[in-house]
PDB file of C-alpha atoms in Angstrom:
ATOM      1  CA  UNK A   1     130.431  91.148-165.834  1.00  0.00           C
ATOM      2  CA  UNK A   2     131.887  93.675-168.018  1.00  0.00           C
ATOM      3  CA  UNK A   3     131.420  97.457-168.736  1.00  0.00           C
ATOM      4  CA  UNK A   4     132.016  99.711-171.150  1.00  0.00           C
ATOM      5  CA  UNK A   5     132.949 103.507-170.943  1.00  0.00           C
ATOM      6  CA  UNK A   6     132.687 106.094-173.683  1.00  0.00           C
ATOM      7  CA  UNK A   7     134.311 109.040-171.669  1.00  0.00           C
ATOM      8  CA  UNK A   8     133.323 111.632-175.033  1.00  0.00           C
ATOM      9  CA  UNK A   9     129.083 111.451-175.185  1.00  0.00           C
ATOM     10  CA  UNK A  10     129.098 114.939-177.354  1.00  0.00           C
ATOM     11  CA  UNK A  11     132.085 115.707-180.041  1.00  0.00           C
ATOM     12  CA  UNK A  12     132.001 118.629-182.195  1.00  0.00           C
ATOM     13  CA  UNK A  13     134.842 118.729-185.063  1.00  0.00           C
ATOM     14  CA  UNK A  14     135.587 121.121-188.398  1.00  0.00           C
ATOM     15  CA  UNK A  15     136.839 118.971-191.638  1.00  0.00           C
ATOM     16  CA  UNK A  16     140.436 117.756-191.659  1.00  0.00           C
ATOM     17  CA  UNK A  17     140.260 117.781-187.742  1.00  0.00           C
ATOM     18  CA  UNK A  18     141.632 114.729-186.333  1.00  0.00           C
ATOM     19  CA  UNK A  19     139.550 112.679-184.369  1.00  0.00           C
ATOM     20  CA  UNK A  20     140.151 110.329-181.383  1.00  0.00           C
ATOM     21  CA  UNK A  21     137.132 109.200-179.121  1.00  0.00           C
ATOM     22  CA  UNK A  22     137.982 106.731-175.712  1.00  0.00           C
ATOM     23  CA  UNK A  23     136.687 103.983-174.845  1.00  0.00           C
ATOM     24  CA  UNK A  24     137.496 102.057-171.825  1.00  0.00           C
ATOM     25  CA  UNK A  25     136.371  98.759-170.539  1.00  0.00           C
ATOM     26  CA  UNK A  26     136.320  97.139-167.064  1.00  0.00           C
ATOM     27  CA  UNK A  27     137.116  92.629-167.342  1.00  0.00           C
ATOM     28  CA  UNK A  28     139.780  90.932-166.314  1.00  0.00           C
ATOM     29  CA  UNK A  29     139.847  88.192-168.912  1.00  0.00           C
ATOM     30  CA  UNK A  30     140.779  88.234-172.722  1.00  0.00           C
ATOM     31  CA  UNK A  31     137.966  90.513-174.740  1.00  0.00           C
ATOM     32  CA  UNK A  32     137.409  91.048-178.461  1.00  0.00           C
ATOM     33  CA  UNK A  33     136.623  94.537-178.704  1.00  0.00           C
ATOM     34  CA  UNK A  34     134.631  96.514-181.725  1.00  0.00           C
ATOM     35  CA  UNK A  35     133.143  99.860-182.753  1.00  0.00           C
ATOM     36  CA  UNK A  36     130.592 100.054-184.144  1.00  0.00           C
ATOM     37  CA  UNK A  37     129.115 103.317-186.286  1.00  0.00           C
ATOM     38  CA  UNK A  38     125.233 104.304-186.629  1.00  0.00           C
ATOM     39  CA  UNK A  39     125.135 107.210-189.519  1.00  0.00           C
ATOM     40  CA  UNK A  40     122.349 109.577-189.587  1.00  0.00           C
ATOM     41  CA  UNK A  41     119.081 107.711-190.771  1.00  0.00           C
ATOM     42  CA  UNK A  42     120.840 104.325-190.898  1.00  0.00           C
ATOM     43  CA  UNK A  43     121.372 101.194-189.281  1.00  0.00           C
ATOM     44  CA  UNK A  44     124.011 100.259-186.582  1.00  0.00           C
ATOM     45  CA  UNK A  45     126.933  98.364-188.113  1.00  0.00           C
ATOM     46  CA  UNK A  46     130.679  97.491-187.874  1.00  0.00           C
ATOM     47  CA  UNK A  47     133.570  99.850-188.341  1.00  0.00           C
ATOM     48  CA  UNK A  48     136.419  97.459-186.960  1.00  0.00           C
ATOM     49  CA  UNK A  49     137.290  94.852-184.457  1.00  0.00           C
ATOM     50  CA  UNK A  50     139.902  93.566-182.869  1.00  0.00           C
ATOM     51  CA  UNK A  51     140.019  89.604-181.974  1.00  0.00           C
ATOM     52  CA  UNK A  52     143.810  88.831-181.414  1.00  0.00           C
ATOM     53  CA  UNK A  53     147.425  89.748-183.199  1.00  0.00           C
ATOM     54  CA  UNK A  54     148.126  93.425-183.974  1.00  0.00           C
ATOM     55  CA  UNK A  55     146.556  95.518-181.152  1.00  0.00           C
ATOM     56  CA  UNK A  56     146.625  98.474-184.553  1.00  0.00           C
ATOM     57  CA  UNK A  57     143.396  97.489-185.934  1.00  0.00           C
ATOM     58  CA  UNK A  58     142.345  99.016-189.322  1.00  0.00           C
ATOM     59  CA  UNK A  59     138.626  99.752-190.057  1.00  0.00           C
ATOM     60  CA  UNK A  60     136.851 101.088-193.280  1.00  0.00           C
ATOM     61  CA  UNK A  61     136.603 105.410-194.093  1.00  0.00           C
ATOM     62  CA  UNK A  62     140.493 105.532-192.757  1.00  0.00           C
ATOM     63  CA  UNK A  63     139.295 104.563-188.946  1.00  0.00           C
ATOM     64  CA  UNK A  64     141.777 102.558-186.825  1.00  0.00           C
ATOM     65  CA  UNK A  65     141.811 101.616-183.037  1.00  0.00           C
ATOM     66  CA  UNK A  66     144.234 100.459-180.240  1.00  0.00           C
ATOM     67  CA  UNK A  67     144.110  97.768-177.705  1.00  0.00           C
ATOM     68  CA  UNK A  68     146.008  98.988-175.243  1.00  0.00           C
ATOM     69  CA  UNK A  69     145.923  95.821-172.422  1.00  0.00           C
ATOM     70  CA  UNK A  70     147.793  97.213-170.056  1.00  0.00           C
ATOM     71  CA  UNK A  71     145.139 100.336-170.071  1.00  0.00           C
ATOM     72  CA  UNK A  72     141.958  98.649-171.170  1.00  0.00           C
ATOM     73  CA  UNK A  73     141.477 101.019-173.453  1.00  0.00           C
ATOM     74  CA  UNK A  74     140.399 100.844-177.111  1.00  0.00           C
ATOM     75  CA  UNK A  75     140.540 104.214-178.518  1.00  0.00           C
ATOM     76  CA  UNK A  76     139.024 105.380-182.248  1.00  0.00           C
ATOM     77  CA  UNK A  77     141.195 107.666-184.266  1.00  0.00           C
ATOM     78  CA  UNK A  78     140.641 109.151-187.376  1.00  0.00           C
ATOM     79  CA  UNK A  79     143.609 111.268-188.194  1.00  0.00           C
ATOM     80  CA  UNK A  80     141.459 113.573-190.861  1.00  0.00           C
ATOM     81  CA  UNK A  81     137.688 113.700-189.893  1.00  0.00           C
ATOM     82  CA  UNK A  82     135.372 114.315-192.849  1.00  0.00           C
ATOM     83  CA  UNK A  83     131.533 116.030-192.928  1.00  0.00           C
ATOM     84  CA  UNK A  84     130.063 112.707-193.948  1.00  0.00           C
ATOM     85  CA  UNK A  85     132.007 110.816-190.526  1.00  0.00           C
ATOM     86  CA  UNK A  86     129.011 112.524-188.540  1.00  0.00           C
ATOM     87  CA  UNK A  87     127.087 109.777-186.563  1.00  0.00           C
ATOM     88  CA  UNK A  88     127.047 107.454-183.777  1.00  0.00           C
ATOM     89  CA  UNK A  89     130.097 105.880-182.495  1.00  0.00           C
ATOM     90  CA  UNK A  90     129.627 102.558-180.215  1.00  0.00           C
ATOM     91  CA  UNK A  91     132.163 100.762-178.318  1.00  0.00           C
ATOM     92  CA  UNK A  92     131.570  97.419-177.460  1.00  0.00           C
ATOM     93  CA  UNK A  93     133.390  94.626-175.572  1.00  0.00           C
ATOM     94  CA  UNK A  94     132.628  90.411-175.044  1.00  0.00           C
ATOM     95  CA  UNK A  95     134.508  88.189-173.296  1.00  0.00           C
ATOM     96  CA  UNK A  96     135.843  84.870-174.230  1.00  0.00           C
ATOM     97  CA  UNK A  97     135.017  82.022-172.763  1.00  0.00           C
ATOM     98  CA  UNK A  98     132.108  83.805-171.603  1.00  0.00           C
ATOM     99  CA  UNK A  99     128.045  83.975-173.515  1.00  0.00           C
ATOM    100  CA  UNK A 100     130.305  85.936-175.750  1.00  0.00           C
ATOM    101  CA  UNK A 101     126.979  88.676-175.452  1.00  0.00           C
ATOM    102  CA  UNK A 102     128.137  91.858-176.231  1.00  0.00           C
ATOM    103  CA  UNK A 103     128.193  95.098-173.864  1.00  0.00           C
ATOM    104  CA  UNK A 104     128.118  98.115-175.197  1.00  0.00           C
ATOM    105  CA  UNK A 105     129.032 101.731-174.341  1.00  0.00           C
ATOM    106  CA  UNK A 106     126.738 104.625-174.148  1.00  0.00           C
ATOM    107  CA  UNK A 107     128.125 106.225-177.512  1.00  0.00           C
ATOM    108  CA  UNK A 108     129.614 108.956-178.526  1.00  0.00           C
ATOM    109  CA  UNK A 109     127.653 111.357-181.249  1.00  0.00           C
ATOM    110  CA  UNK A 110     130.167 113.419-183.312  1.00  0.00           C
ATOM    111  CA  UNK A 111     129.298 116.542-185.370  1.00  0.00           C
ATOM    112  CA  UNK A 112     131.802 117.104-188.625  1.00  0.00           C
ATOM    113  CA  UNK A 113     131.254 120.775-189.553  1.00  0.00           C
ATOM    114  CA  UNK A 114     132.171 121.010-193.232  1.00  0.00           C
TER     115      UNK A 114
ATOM    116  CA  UNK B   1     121.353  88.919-199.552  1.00  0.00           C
ATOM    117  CA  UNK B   2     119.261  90.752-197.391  1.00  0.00           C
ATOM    118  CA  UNK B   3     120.282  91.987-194.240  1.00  0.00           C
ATOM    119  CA  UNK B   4     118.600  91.668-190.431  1.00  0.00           C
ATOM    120  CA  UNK B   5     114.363  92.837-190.747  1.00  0.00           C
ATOM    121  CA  UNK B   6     112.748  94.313-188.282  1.00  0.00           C
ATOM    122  CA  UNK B   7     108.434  95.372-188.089  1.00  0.00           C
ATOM    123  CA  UNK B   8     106.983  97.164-187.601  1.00  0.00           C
ATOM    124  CA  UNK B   9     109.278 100.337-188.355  1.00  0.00           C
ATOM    125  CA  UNK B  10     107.048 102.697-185.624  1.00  0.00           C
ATOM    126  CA  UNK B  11     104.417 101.755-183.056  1.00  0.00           C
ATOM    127  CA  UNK B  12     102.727 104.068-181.237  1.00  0.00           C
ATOM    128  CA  UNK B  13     100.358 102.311-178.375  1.00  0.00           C
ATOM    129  CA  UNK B  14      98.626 103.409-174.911  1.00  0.00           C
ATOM    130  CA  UNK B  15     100.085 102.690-172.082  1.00  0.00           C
ATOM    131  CA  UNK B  16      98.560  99.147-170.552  1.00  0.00           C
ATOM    132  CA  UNK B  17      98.068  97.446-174.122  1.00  0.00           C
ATOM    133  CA  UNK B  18     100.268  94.525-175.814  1.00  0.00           C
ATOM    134  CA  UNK B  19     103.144  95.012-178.330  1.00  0.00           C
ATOM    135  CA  UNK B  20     104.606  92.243-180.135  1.00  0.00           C
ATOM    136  CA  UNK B  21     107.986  93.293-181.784  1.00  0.00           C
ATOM    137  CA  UNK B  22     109.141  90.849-185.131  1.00  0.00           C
ATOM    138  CA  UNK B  23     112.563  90.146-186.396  1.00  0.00           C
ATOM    139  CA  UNK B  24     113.991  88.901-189.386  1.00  0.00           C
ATOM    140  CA  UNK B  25     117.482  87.303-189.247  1.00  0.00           C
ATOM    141  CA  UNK B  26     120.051  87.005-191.680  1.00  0.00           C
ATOM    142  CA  UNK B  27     119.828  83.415-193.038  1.00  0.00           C
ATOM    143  CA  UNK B  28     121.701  80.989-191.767  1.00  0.00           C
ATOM    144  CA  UNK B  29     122.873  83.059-188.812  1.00  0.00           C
ATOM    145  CA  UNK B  30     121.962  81.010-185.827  1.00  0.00           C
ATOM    146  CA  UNK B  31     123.119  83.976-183.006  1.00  0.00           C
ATOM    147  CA  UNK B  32     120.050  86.451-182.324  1.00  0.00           C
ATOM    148  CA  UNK B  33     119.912  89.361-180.079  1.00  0.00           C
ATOM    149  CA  UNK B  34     117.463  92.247-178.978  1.00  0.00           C
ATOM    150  CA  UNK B  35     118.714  95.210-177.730  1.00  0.00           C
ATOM    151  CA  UNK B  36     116.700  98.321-176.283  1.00  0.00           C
ATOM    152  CA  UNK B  37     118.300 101.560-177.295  1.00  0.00           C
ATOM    153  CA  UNK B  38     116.749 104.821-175.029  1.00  0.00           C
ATOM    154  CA  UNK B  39     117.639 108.235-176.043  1.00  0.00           C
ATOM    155  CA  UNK B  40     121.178 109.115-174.865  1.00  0.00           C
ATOM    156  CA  UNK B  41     121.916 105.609-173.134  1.00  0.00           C
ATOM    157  CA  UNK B  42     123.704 103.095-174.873  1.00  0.00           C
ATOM    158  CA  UNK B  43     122.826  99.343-175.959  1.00  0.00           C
ATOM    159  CA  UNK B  44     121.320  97.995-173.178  1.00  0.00           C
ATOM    160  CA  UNK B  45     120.641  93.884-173.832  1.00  0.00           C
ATOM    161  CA  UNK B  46     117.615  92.567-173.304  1.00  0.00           C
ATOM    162  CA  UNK B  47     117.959  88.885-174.513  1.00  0.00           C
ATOM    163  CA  UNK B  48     120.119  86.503-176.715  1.00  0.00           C
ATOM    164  CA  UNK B  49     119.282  83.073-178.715  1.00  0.00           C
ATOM    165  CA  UNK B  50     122.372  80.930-179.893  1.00  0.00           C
ATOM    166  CA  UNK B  51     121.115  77.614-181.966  1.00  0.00           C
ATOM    167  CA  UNK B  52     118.977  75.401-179.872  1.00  0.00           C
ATOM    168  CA  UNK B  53     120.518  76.168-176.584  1.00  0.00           C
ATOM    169  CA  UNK B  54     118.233  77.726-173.829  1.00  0.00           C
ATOM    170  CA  UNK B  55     118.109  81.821-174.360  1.00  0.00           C
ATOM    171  CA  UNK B  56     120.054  83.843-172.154  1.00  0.00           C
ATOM    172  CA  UNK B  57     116.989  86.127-170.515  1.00  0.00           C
ATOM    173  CA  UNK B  58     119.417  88.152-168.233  1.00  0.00           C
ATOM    174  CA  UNK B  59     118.313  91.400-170.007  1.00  0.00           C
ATOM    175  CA  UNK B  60     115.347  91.633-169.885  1.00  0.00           C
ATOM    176  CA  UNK B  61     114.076  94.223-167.712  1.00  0.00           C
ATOM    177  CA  UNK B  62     111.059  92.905-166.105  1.00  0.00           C
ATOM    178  CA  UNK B  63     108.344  89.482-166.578  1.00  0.00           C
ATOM    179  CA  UNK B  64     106.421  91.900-168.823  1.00  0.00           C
ATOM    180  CA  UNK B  65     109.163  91.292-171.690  1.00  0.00           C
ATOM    181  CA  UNK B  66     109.112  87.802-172.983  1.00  0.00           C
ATOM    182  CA  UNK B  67     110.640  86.851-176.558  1.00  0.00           C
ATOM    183  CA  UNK B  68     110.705  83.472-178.590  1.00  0.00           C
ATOM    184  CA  UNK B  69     112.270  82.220-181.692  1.00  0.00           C
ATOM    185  CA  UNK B  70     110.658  79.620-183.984  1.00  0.00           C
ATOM    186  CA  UNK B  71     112.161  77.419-186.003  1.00  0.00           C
ATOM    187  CA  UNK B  72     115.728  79.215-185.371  1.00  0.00           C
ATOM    188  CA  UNK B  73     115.005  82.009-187.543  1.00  0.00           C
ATOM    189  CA  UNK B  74     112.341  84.676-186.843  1.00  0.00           C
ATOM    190  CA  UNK B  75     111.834  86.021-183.253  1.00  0.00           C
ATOM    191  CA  UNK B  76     109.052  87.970-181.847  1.00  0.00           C
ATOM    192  CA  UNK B  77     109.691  89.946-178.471  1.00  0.00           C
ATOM    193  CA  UNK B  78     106.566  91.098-176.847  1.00  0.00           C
ATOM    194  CA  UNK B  79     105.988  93.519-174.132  1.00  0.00           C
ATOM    195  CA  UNK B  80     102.873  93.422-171.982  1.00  0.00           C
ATOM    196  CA  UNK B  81     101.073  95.998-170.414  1.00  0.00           C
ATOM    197  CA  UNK B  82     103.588  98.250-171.822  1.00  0.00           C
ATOM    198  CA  UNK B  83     104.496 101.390-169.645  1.00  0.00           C
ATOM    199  CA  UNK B  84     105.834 104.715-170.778  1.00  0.00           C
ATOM    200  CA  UNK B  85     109.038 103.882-169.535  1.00  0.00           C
ATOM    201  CA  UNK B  86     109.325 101.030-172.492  1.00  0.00           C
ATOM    202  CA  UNK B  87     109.336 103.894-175.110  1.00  0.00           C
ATOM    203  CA  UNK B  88     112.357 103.423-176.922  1.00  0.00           C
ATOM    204  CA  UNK B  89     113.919 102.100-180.131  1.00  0.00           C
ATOM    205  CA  UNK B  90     114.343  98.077-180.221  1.00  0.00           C
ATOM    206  CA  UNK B  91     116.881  97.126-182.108  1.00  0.00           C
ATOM    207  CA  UNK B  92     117.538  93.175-183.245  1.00  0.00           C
ATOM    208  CA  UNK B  93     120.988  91.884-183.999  1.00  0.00           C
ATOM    209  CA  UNK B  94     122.337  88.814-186.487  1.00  0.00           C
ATOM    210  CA  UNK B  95     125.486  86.865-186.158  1.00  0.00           C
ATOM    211  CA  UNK B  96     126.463  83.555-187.636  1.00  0.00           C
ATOM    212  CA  UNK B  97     128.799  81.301-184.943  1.00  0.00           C
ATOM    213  CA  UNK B  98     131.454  79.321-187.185  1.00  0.00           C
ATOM    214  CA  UNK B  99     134.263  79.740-184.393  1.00  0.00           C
ATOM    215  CA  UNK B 100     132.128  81.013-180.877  1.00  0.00           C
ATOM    216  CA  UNK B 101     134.925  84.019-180.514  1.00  0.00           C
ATOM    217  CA  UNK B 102     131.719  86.185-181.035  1.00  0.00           C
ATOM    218  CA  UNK B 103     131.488  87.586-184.551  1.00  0.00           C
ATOM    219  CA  UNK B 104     130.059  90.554-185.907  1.00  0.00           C
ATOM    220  CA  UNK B 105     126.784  91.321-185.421  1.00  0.00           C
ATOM    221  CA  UNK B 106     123.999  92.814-188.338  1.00  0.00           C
ATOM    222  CA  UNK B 107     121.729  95.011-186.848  1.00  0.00           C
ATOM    223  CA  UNK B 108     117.869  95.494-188.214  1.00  0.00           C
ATOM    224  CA  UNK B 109     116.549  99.534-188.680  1.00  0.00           C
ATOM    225  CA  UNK B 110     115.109  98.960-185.471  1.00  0.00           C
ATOM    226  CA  UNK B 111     111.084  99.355-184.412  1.00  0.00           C
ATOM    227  CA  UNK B 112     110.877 103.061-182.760  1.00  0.00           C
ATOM    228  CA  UNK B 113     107.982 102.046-179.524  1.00  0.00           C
ATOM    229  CA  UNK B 114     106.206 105.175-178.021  1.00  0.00           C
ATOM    230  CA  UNK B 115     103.896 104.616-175.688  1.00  0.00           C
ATOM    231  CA  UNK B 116     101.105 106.801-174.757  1.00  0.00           C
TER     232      UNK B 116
END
């Protein structure tokens, strides 16, 4: 089975900061990876994903992440953070070939001081 | 068109009583997901419908947590004898399959359970 690891749980930021949160995953098959975002007061939903091609996968508000294979990682950066980024940040990993359920990390809950 | 619906929205209940837990799926999705989200943990998966295929119960915590879905669209996950360790926010998910490489999902508000 596969696991998820958000190594940030607690980020605090000031505007224009850039932003980078980890996210590692434990399978040794072929995953699609997302993150997903939960703002203050609002539901959970997708901020990118990455299924195959170019591991540089670009999401809505100016987020991208980077499958890195060879480090399991998929890391969220943002390279100017803004007041209104403050929420709940979710990786989450499925394998192929697999129930394709999703597993998700603990999250990571970032703070944007304006 | 409308999004993933969860009721109710809050439900506070004593500890030992019944909870039954409704969600609304996007139409025409035929994936369908509960998840159980505790304060400071992540996701943790409690069960999974896909089409007409068996669900996929692995989740689910204990044989007090039981879920159905009629008719391929709404699903009702009920708790029995709920304990105070079940307090937490449920959250339902939505996906449609068209290629089975596991697609986004649409996530409900969620029903916040506290029990007493």
């Amino acid at each position: 089975a596969q696991s998820v690891s958000q190594h940030n749980h607690h980020v605090i930021l000031s505007e224009a900061a850039s932003l980078e949160l980890g996210c590692n995953y434990s399978y040794g098959g072929t995953v699609n990876l997302f993150w997903y975002v939960q703002y203050p007061g609002q539901h959970l939903q997708l901020l990118l994903k990455y299924f195959s091609g170019d591991p540089l996968v670009k999401g809505i508000k100016g987020f991208e992440a980077e499958f890195i294979k060879s480090k399991f990682s998929f890391n969220l950066r943002k390279p100017s953070v803004q007041w209104s980024d403050t929420a709940e940040y979710f990786c989450a990993v499925n394998a192929r070939g697999g129930s394709y359920i999703p597993t998700f990390g603990r999250g990571t809950s970032l703070i944007v001081h304006p | 068109g409308a999004g993933v619906s969860q009721s109710p929205s809050n439900k506070v209940t004593e500890k030992g009583k019944d909870v039954e837990l409704r969600c609304d799926p996007i139409s025409g999705h035929t994936a369908l997901y509960w998840y159980r989200q505790s304060l400071g943990q992540g996701l943790e998966f409690l069960i999974y419908f896909q089409g007409n295929s068996a669900p996929d119960k692995s989740g689910l915590p204990s044989d007090r947590f039981s879920a159905e879905r009629t008719g391929g669209s709404v699903s009702t996950l009920t708790i029995q004898r709920t304990q105070q360790e079940d307090s937490a926010v449920y959250l339902c998910a939505s996906s449609s399959w068209t290629s089975g490489r596991g697609e986004t999902q649409y996530f409900g508000p969620g029903t916040r359970l506290l029990v007493l």
